[in-house]
Tab-separated table of C-alpha atoms in Angstrom:
chain	number	residue	atom	x	y	z
A	15	MET	CA	40.933	37.311	-57.428
A	16	LEU	CA	43.919	35.028	-57.727
A	17	ASP	CA	47.513	35.790	-59.422
A	18	GLU	CA	50.477	34.082	-60.351
A	19	SER	CA	52.786	34.868	-57.288
A	20	ALA	CA	51.997	31.694	-55.352
A	21	PRO	CA	50.528	28.340	-55.984
A	22	ILE	CA	46.581	28.488	-56.054
A	23	PHE	CA	45.914	26.197	-53.360
A	24	SER	CA	47.672	28.470	-50.803
A	25	GLN	CA	45.976	31.721	-52.536
A	26	VAL	CA	42.987	29.876	-51.907
A	27	ALA	CA	43.501	29.231	-48.188
A	28	GLU	CA	45.021	32.333	-47.581
A	29	GLN	CA	41.481	33.927	-48.870
A	30	LEU	CA	39.231	31.939	-47.062
A	31	ALA	CA	41.656	32.284	-43.543
A	32	ASP	CA	41.441	36.245	-44.404
A	33	GLN	CA	37.454	35.878	-44.468
A	34	ILE	CA	38.048	34.141	-41.141
A	35	ALA	CA	40.046	36.660	-39.620
A	36	ASP	CA	37.683	39.199	-40.772
A	37	GLY	CA	34.708	37.880	-39.532
A	38	GLY	CA	33.214	36.972	-42.836
A	39	LEU	CA	33.143	33.682	-42.076
A	40	ALA	CA	32.050	32.940	-38.302
A	41	GLU	CA	33.231	30.137	-36.097
A	42	GLY	CA	30.734	27.317	-36.979
A	43	GLU	CA	29.799	28.262	-40.074
A	44	ARG	CA	29.868	26.174	-42.826
A	45	VAL	CA	32.812	26.950	-45.399
A	46	PRO	CA	32.141	26.498	-49.296
A	47	SER	CA	33.223	22.923	-50.611
A	48	SER	CA	35.660	22.494	-52.786
A	49	ASN	CA	33.113	22.117	-56.014
A	50	GLU	CA	31.955	25.628	-54.859
A	51	LEU	CA	35.293	27.295	-54.555
A	52	ALA	CA	36.476	25.806	-57.906
A	53	ALA	CA	33.290	27.166	-59.901
A	54	TYR	CA	33.764	30.398	-58.071
A	55	TYR	CA	37.537	30.648	-58.743
A	56	ARG	CA	37.370	28.669	-62.118
A	57	ILE	CA	40.083	26.351	-60.801
A	58	ASN	CA	40.516	22.617	-60.586
A	59	PRO	CA	38.813	20.839	-57.682
A	60	ALA	CA	41.472	19.146	-56.691
A	61	THR	CA	43.471	22.768	-56.181
A	62	ALA	CA	40.528	23.992	-54.340
A	63	ALA	CA	40.396	20.832	-52.394
A	64	LYS	CA	44.227	20.784	-51.360
A	65	GLY	CA	43.647	24.750	-49.989
A	66	ILE	CA	40.780	23.717	-47.656
A	67	ASN	CA	43.138	20.606	-46.349
A	68	VAL	CA	45.731	23.477	-45.511
A	69	LEU	CA	43.460	24.903	-43.245
A	70	THR	CA	42.257	21.560	-41.899
A	71	ASP	CA	45.712	20.884	-41.107
A	72	GLU	CA	45.943	24.016	-38.998
A	73	GLY	CA	42.956	23.437	-37.300
A	74	VAL	CA	41.408	26.311	-38.685
A	75	LEU	CA	38.663	24.354	-40.321
A	76	GLU	CA	36.899	20.907	-39.089
A	77	LYS	CA	35.191	18.172	-40.846
A	78	ARG	CA	31.910	17.141	-40.052
A	79	ARG	CA	31.091	13.707	-41.654
A	80	GLY	CA	28.627	13.974	-44.306
A	81	ILE	CA	27.927	17.622	-43.905
A	82	GLY	CA	31.022	19.633	-45.136
A	83	MET	CA	33.803	21.666	-43.744
A	84	PHE	CA	33.313	24.425	-40.699
A	85	VAL	CA	35.302	26.873	-39.132
A	86	ALA	CA	36.634	25.651	-36.038
A	87	ALA	CA	36.029	27.104	-32.425
A	88	GLY	CA	39.132	29.339	-31.591
A	89	ALA	CA	40.089	29.793	-35.184
A	90	ARG	CA	39.721	33.391	-35.699
A	91	GLN	CA	41.799	34.474	-32.908
A	92	ARG	CA	44.234	32.033	-33.701
A	93	LEU	CA	44.770	33.413	-37.194
A	94	LEU	CA	44.561	37.077	-35.452
A	95	ASP	CA	47.464	36.024	-33.443
A	96	GLU	CA	49.531	34.607	-36.475
A	97	ARG	CA	48.762	37.732	-38.237
A	98	ARG	CA	50.035	40.293	-35.776
A	99	LYS	CA	53.421	38.282	-35.366
A	100	ARG	CA	53.717	38.780	-39.259
A	101	PHE	CA	52.832	42.501	-38.675
A	102	THR	CA	56.370	43.678	-38.514
A	103	GLU	CA	57.653	41.320	-41.587
A	104	ARG	CA	55.034	42.301	-43.730
A	105	TYR	CA	54.103	46.264	-42.832
A	106	ILE	CA	56.773	47.630	-41.115
A	107	GLU	CA	59.992	46.539	-42.681
A	108	PRO	CA	58.901	47.217	-45.949
A	109	MET	CA	58.052	50.764	-44.710
A	110	VAL	CA	61.280	51.446	-42.675
A	111	ALA	CA	63.243	50.320	-45.418
A	112	GLU	CA	61.567	52.937	-47.828
A	113	ALA	CA	61.559	55.795	-45.195
A	114	GLY	CA	65.238	54.989	-45.219
A	115	ARG	CA	65.744	55.725	-48.646
A	116	LEU	CA	63.554	58.616	-48.483
A	117	GLY	CA	65.596	60.177	-45.627
A	118	ILE	CA	62.505	60.210	-43.403
A	119	ASP	CA	63.599	59.699	-39.970
A	120	ALA	CA	61.842	57.793	-37.214
A	121	GLU	CA	60.109	60.935	-35.762
A	122	ALA	CA	58.653	62.027	-39.088
A	123	LEU	CA	57.635	58.195	-39.811
A	124	VAL	CA	55.693	57.866	-36.627
A	125	GLU	CA	54.045	61.732	-37.378
A	126	LEU	CA	53.234	60.355	-40.859
A	127	VAL	CA	51.202	57.475	-39.301
A	128	ARG	CA	49.840	59.152	-36.919
A	129	ALA	CA	48.321	61.710	-39.270
A	130	TYR	CA	47.201	58.710	-41.754
A	131	GLY	CA	45.593	57.130	-38.636
A	132	HIS	CA	43.487	60.383	-37.836
A	133	THR	CA	42.444	61.012	-41.403
A	134	GLN	CA	41.427	57.644	-41.250
A	135	GLY	CA	39.257	57.855	-38.286
A	136	GLY	CA	40.520	54.182	-37.001
A	137	VAL	CA	44.059	53.743	-35.597
A	138	THR	CA	45.132	56.412	-32.982
A	139	VAL	CA	48.507	56.098	-32.329
B	16	MET	CA	45.478	1.421	-59.914
B	17	THR	CA	45.652	1.013	-63.845
B	18	PRO	CA	46.346	4.655	-65.472
B	19	ALA	CA	43.829	6.005	-67.478
B	20	ILE	CA	46.633	6.823	-69.964
B	21	SER	CA	49.950	5.171	-70.175
B	22	VAL	CA	52.560	6.203	-72.620
B	23	ALA	CA	55.919	4.902	-72.869
B	24	GLY	CA	58.896	5.194	-75.303
B	25	LEU	CA	56.399	6.120	-77.946
B	26	THR	CA	58.085	7.213	-81.402
B	27	ARG	CA	56.195	8.131	-84.411
B	28	ARG	CA	58.018	8.598	-87.736
B	29	TYR	CA	56.721	9.990	-91.049
B	30	ARG	CA	59.044	9.399	-93.872
B	31	GLY	CA	62.130	9.401	-91.787
B	32	GLN	CA	60.864	12.723	-89.674
B	33	LEU	CA	60.283	12.578	-86.037
B	34	ALA	CA	56.820	13.670	-84.826
B	35	LEU	CA	57.097	11.798	-81.332
B	36	ASP	CA	60.966	11.181	-79.968
B	37	ASP	CA	60.510	8.450	-77.405
B	38	VAL	CA	57.689	10.144	-75.235
B	39	THR	CA	56.945	8.748	-71.881
B	40	PHE	CA	54.011	9.547	-69.389
B	41	ASP	CA	51.301	8.207	-67.402
B	42	ILE	CA	47.912	9.976	-66.406
B	43	GLU	CA	46.017	8.142	-63.236
B	44	GLY	CA	42.623	8.319	-62.844
B	45	ALA	CA	40.269	11.534	-62.820
B	46	SER	CA	42.464	14.962	-63.797
B	47	ILE	CA	42.869	17.969	-65.925
B	48	THR	CA	45.967	17.775	-67.749
B	49	GLY	CA	47.222	20.665	-70.427
B	50	LEU	CA	49.009	19.240	-73.338
B	51	LEU	CA	50.976	22.457	-74.254
B	52	GLY	CA	53.777	23.197	-77.166
B	53	ARG	CA	54.174	25.248	-80.358
B	54	ASN	CA	52.727	24.179	-83.399
B	55	GLY	CA	53.966	20.938	-85.103
B	56	ALA	CA	55.749	19.735	-81.887
B	57	GLY	CA	53.424	16.297	-82.117
B	58	LYS	CA	50.668	17.290	-79.747
B	59	THR	CA	47.809	16.193	-82.527
B	60	THR	CA	49.667	13.026	-83.380
B	61	LEU	CA	49.809	12.120	-79.357
B	62	LEU	CA	46.498	12.592	-78.744
B	63	ARG	CA	45.495	10.800	-82.390
B	64	ILE	CA	47.341	7.896	-81.311
B	65	ILE	CA	45.868	7.694	-77.886
B	66	ALA	CA	42.689	7.905	-79.619
B	67	ALA	CA	43.251	4.890	-81.974
B	68	GLN	CA	43.042	6.970	-84.985
B	69	GLU	CA	46.798	6.816	-85.634
B	70	PHE	CA	49.681	3.948	-85.318
B	71	ALA	CA	52.659	4.643	-83.196
B	72	SER	CA	56.076	3.184	-85.034
B	73	ALA	CA	57.447	2.278	-81.714
B	74	GLY	CA	56.667	2.109	-77.835
B	75	ARG	CA	53.781	1.221	-75.858
B	76	VAL	CA	50.487	3.023	-75.305
B	77	ARG	CA	47.663	1.594	-73.042
B	78	VAL	CA	44.169	3.506	-72.706
B	79	LEU	CA	42.326	2.556	-69.638
B	80	GLY	CA	44.296	-0.636	-69.513
B	81	ALA	CA	44.233	-1.621	-73.085
B	82	SER	CA	45.951	-0.878	-76.534
B	83	PRO	CA	43.942	1.665	-78.209
B	84	VAL	CA	44.580	-0.088	-81.490
B	85	GLN	CA	43.499	-3.978	-80.444
B	86	SER	CA	40.526	-3.443	-78.228
B	87	ASP	CA	37.206	-2.899	-78.873
B	88	ALA	CA	36.739	-2.515	-74.866
B	89	ILE	CA	37.581	1.058	-74.911
B	90	ALA	CA	35.205	2.169	-78.143
B	91	GLY	CA	32.932	4.548	-76.887
B	92	ARG	CA	34.983	5.288	-73.682
B	93	VAL	CA	37.501	7.889	-75.378
B	94	VAL	CA	36.449	10.814	-77.041
B	95	LEU	CA	38.506	12.747	-79.476
B	96	ILE	CA	37.531	16.479	-80.205
B	97	ARG	CA	39.679	18.038	-82.965
B	98	GLU	CA	40.154	21.636	-83.950
B	99	ASP	CA	38.166	21.962	-87.460
B	100	GLN	CA	36.230	18.893	-86.316
B	101	THR	CA	34.279	17.424	-89.427
B	102	PHE	CA	30.839	16.014	-89.187
B	103	PRO	CA	28.211	14.004	-91.116
B	104	GLU	CA	26.246	16.025	-93.607
B	105	LEU	CA	23.372	15.883	-90.940
B	106	ARG	CA	21.378	18.391	-88.725
B	107	VAL	CA	22.903	19.394	-85.237
B	108	CYS	CA	20.290	17.193	-83.620
B	109	GLN	CA	21.083	14.587	-85.805
B	110	VAL	CA	24.756	14.655	-85.263
B	111	LEU	CA	24.083	14.120	-81.447
B	112	ARG	CA	21.717	11.667	-81.825
B	113	VAL	CA	24.456	9.705	-83.617
B	114	ALA	CA	26.950	10.381	-81.199
B	115	SER	CA	24.467	9.297	-78.296
B	116	LEU	CA	24.351	5.877	-79.756
B	117	PHE	CA	28.483	5.874	-79.800
B	118	TYR	CA	29.092	6.927	-76.194
B	119	PRO	CA	27.373	4.507	-73.566
B	120	ASN	CA	28.029	7.476	-70.830
B	121	TRP	CA	26.129	10.106	-73.018
B	122	SER	CA	23.859	12.569	-71.132
B	123	ALA	CA	21.309	13.899	-73.345
B	124	GLU	CA	20.188	16.247	-70.775
B	125	LEU	CA	23.656	18.088	-70.643
B	126	ALA	CA	23.790	17.927	-74.485
B	127	GLU	CA	20.179	19.874	-74.509
B	128	ALA	CA	21.468	22.289	-71.851
B	129	LEU	CA	24.940	23.020	-73.618
B	130	LEU	CA	23.144	23.736	-77.484
B	131	ALA	CA	21.199	26.438	-75.207
B	132	ASP	CA	24.232	27.731	-73.921
B	133	PHE	CA	26.028	27.898	-76.879
B	134	ASP	CA	22.813	29.668	-78.534
B	135	LEU	CA	22.835	26.473	-81.524
B	136	PRO	CA	19.889	25.885	-83.718
B	137	PRO	CA	19.401	22.527	-83.477
B	138	ASN	CA	17.751	22.195	-86.421
B	139	ARG	CA	20.166	23.806	-88.657
B	140	ARG	CA	22.541	21.667	-90.720
B	141	VAL	CA	26.035	21.506	-89.527
B	142	ARG	CA	27.481	22.589	-93.258
B	143	LYS	CA	25.659	25.474	-92.692
B	144	LEU	CA	27.134	26.743	-89.266
B	145	SER	CA	29.643	28.995	-88.701
B	146	ARG	CA	33.316	28.059	-87.693
B	147	GLY	CA	32.622	28.801	-84.332
B	148	MET	CA	29.472	27.077	-84.221
B	149	ARG	CA	30.846	24.111	-85.358
B	150	SER	CA	33.572	23.883	-82.756
B	151	ALA	CA	31.000	24.612	-80.135
B	152	VAL	CA	29.224	21.366	-81.780
B	153	GLY	CA	32.291	19.658	-81.093
B	154	MET	CA	32.431	20.813	-77.430
B	155	VAL	CA	28.563	19.649	-76.795
B	156	ILE	CA	29.825	16.201	-77.932
B	157	GLY	CA	33.063	16.233	-75.949
B	158	LEU	CA	31.190	17.148	-72.977
B	159	ALA	CA	28.268	14.999	-73.333
B	160	ALA	CA	29.760	12.257	-74.017
B	161	ARG	CA	31.257	11.735	-70.449
B	162	ALA	CA	33.905	9.509	-71.942
B	163	GLU	CA	36.355	8.070	-69.209
B	164	VAL	CA	38.973	9.603	-71.549
B	165	THR	CA	37.971	12.788	-72.640
B	166	LEU	CA	40.809	14.546	-75.342
B	167	PHE	CA	40.254	18.308	-76.889
B	168	ASP	CA	42.935	19.106	-79.535
B	169	GLU	CA	42.235	22.891	-79.815
B	170	PRO	CA	38.619	22.995	-79.758
B	171	TYR	CA	38.425	26.587	-80.414
B	172	ALA	CA	38.616	27.645	-83.801
B	173	GLY	CA	36.475	30.531	-84.567
B	174	LEU	CA	34.780	30.800	-80.807
B	175	ASP	CA	35.018	34.156	-79.172
B	176	PRO	CA	36.164	34.831	-75.779
B	177	VAL	CA	32.528	34.363	-73.939
B	178	ALA	CA	31.931	31.009	-75.559
B	179	ARG	CA	35.464	29.846	-74.306
B	180	GLN	CA	34.449	30.838	-70.890
B	181	ILE	CA	31.519	29.019	-71.231
B	182	PHE	CA	33.283	26.070	-72.167
B	183	TYR	CA	35.381	26.205	-69.553
B	184	ASP	CA	32.737	26.856	-66.801
B	185	ARG	CA	30.840	23.733	-68.031
B	186	LEU	CA	33.785	21.560	-68.377
B	187	LEU	CA	34.696	22.326	-64.835
B	188	ALA	CA	30.735	22.387	-63.366
B	189	ASP	CA	30.468	18.417	-65.241
B	190	TYR	CA	33.658	17.526	-64.305
B	191	ALA	CA	33.295	18.569	-60.637
B	192	VAL	CA	30.079	15.867	-60.787
B	193	HIS	CA	31.499	13.399	-63.073
B	194	PRO	CA	35.461	13.460	-62.746
B	195	ARG	CA	37.152	11.864	-65.627
B	196	THR	CA	40.384	12.081	-67.399
B	197	VAL	CA	40.796	15.122	-69.457
B	198	LEU	CA	43.721	15.965	-71.657
B	199	ILE	CA	43.590	19.531	-73.693
B	200	SER	CA	45.792	20.820	-76.266
B	201	THR	CA	45.801	24.485	-76.196
B	202	HIS	CA	47.659	27.614	-76.844
B	203	LEU	CA	45.549	29.739	-74.824
B	204	ILE	CA	47.512	28.814	-71.581
B	205	ASP	CA	46.649	31.824	-69.534
B	206	GLU	CA	42.890	31.295	-69.872
B	207	ILE	CA	42.810	27.700	-68.934
B	208	ALA	CA	45.335	27.750	-66.156
B	209	GLY	CA	43.272	27.711	-63.573
B	210	LEU	CA	41.894	24.729	-64.665
B	211	LEU	CA	44.986	22.728	-64.980
B	212	GLU	CA	46.255	20.115	-62.292
B	213	ARG	CA	49.214	19.187	-64.903
B	214	MET	CA	50.885	20.877	-67.183
B	215	VAL	CA	52.913	18.720	-70.118
B	216	VAL	CA	54.853	20.794	-72.596
B	217	ILE	CA	56.370	18.928	-75.681
B	218	ASP	CA	58.695	20.317	-78.030
B	219	ARG	CA	60.010	18.739	-81.631
B	220	GLY	CA	58.007	15.501	-80.218
B	221	ALA	CA	59.855	15.473	-76.569
B	222	ILE	CA	58.468	16.148	-73.534
B	223	VAL	CA	60.518	18.979	-72.044
B	224	LEU	CA	58.446	20.174	-69.184
B	225	ASP	CA	55.917	17.651	-67.037
B	226	ALA	CA	54.904	19.293	-63.651
B	227	ALA	CA	51.905	19.946	-61.163
B	228	ALA	CA	50.280	23.185	-62.745
B	229	ASP	CA	50.564	24.640	-58.922
B	230	ASP	CA	54.270	23.928	-58.645
B	231	LEU	CA	55.321	26.117	-61.596
B	232	ARG	CA	53.341	28.792	-60.179
B	233	GLY	CA	55.562	31.403	-58.679
B	234	SER	CA	58.470	29.332	-59.775
B	235	VAL	CA	59.839	31.690	-62.362
B	236	THR	CA	60.391	35.421	-61.554
B	237	SER	CA	61.608	38.194	-63.570
B	238	VAL	CA	63.956	40.353	-61.483
B	239	ARG	CA	64.348	43.955	-62.558
B	240	GLY	CA	66.655	46.774	-61.080
B	241	PRO	CA	69.981	48.235	-61.165
B	242	ALA	CA	72.405	46.121	-63.331
B	243	LEU	CA	74.857	45.640	-60.231
B	244	ALA	CA	71.948	44.503	-57.805
B	245	VAL	CA	70.627	42.055	-60.727
B	246	GLN	CA	73.883	40.444	-61.034
B	247	GLU	CA	74.587	40.110	-57.599
B	248	PHE	CA	71.234	38.624	-56.900
B	249	ALA	CA	70.795	36.504	-60.198
B	250	ALA	CA	74.719	35.057	-59.115
B	251	GLY	CA	74.600	31.352	-58.893
B	252	ARG	CA	70.925	30.908	-59.823
B	253	HIS	CA	69.600	29.316	-63.069
B	254	THR	CA	68.775	32.293	-64.995
B	255	CYS	CA	67.490	33.318	-68.607
B	256	GLY	CA	66.561	35.839	-70.845
B	257	ARG	CA	68.892	38.886	-69.682
B	258	ARG	CA	68.152	42.137	-71.092
B	259	GLN	CA	69.622	45.592	-70.456
B	260	LEU	CA	68.856	48.979	-71.012
B	261	ALA	CA	71.596	51.745	-69.672
B	262	SER	CA	72.055	50.953	-66.106
B	263	GLN	CA	69.070	49.045	-65.643
B	264	GLU	CA	68.803	45.099	-65.918
B	265	SER	CA	66.215	42.257	-66.130
B	266	VAL	CA	66.691	38.771	-65.958
B	267	VAL	CA	64.287	35.483	-65.682
B	268	VAL	CA	64.915	33.428	-62.428
B	269	ILE	CA	64.034	29.899	-62.406
B	270	GLY	CA	63.221	28.267	-59.314
B	271	ALA	CA	60.803	29.105	-56.692
B	272	LEU	CA	62.266	32.369	-54.093
B	273	ALA	CA	62.557	31.428	-50.277
B	274	ALA	CA	61.631	34.295	-47.826
B	275	LEU	CA	64.858	35.027	-47.638
B	276	ASP	CA	65.568	35.941	-51.200
B	277	LEU	CA	62.483	37.933	-51.010
B	278	ALA	CA	64.059	39.977	-48.376
B	279	ARG	CA	67.371	40.184	-50.156
B	280	ALA	CA	66.016	41.363	-53.176
B	281	ARG	CA	64.044	43.927	-51.177
B	282	ALA	CA	67.277	45.313	-49.528
B	283	LEU	CA	68.996	45.387	-53.176
B	284	ARG	CA	65.608	47.198	-54.396
B	285	LEU	CA	64.995	45.028	-57.029
B	286	SER	CA	61.387	44.569	-58.406
B	287	LEU	CA	60.088	40.764	-58.339
B	288	GLU	CA	57.372	39.796	-60.766
B	289	PRO	CA	55.886	36.009	-61.226
B	290	LEU	CA	55.946	35.184	-64.858
B	291	SER	CA	52.427	33.906	-65.583
B	292	LEU	CA	52.227	30.047	-66.794
B	293	GLN	CA	51.801	30.989	-70.102
B	294	GLN	CA	55.365	32.798	-69.772
B	295	VAL	CA	56.558	29.586	-67.806
B	296	VAL	CA	55.765	27.402	-70.968
B	297	ILE	CA	57.344	29.733	-73.464
B	298	HIS	CA	60.380	29.091	-71.517
B	299	ALA	CA	60.238	25.773	-71.522
B	300	ALA	CA	59.436	25.396	-75.231
B	301	GLY	CA	61.063	28.538	-76.352
B	302	ARG	CA	64.415	27.356	-77.090
B	303	PRO	CA	66.388	29.557	-74.843
B	304	GLU	CA	68.836	31.811	-76.209
B	305	THR	CA	71.539	30.125	-74.936
B	306	ASP	CA	70.408	27.080	-76.769
B	307	VAL	CA	70.160	29.140	-80.191
B	308	ARG	CA	73.545	30.611	-79.515
B	309	ASP	CA	75.353	27.124	-78.997
B	310	ARG	CA	73.545	25.442	-81.984
B	311	THR	CA	74.761	28.331	-84.425
B	312	SER	CA	78.169	28.583	-83.013
B	313	ALA	CA	78.491	24.611	-83.747
């Protein structure tokens, strides 16, 4: 679930953000407490709390006194916007770089993406 | 706030041999800290001094604000569970009853639950238990004592991975409800890494690394690829463990890599692999090759 590539707190924040962006955690829904996250990931509760704090600072989560942490209104859209902004850097850049090494030109690359999109029945380019 | 454990300039000599050499660190309130290092590095000596089972040759030690050797105030508020802990010649349930009298925060309920978790027969004599079961009795005491300062010194002798996982899970669950200062010495770093907030590594009696565990994650990276590209990337960085095979080279880069570094590595077609905390500790306590070379040439 977690790896060594980055601090655990940021991985916890990222996985919660992913769940919110994918709709697994709906806006207004209660998110797991730091102790629940700690038990689930088998990590220190302070580390889990730090992960929650990242999302609170970003306005993705909001605290309701005495009840817990909840997904803030508009959080999902904000996370999706952010992901779109990072799409080029995260996916296009490494793909184009590798295509360049393999001698796949732009036309062929677009064709590959289009063909793959069809097999998945999802994206049509 | 008074630190739970405060150690300053702590030195311990055995007949001219330095077991601890000017060790200084504080542990504030509730936390789980790993005390790591090679055999003979001084971990047990340090834990025994904190638990008032051994004297310092020099330096200052305060546990819950008091000197451990002079104060009755901390008796029962500190528990140390050692590897191959010895117990009185009693049945398991009697050993637990004795412990319950000594630790004011003792939870009989937790002790009973843990007995069941570890499949310990309450009426068996401790002497007749297997090594692993004796270790489990130590874990039951260490956790059920709920001592403000809880010290475990490689508490796993003979325990299988399943029992160790039970220990980690129960420690985490009880710590969440009853936070306390936990200090664990262990060699099984990858198993426990997620539980640790902080890692203190000692080598030859001295602290060589003291850092928040999360700060260390992603801070040491193995870089592999064409030798020329690796050298270009590694230039000006703190590195160690260089290895070469034909035109390929790998090197360990110390220090977190920024997004720019990652892009650069991609452009150079290098493969990056973050090292586990266990590897980080090996690099901290493992006497880097340059160090060894310096000494042999001297």
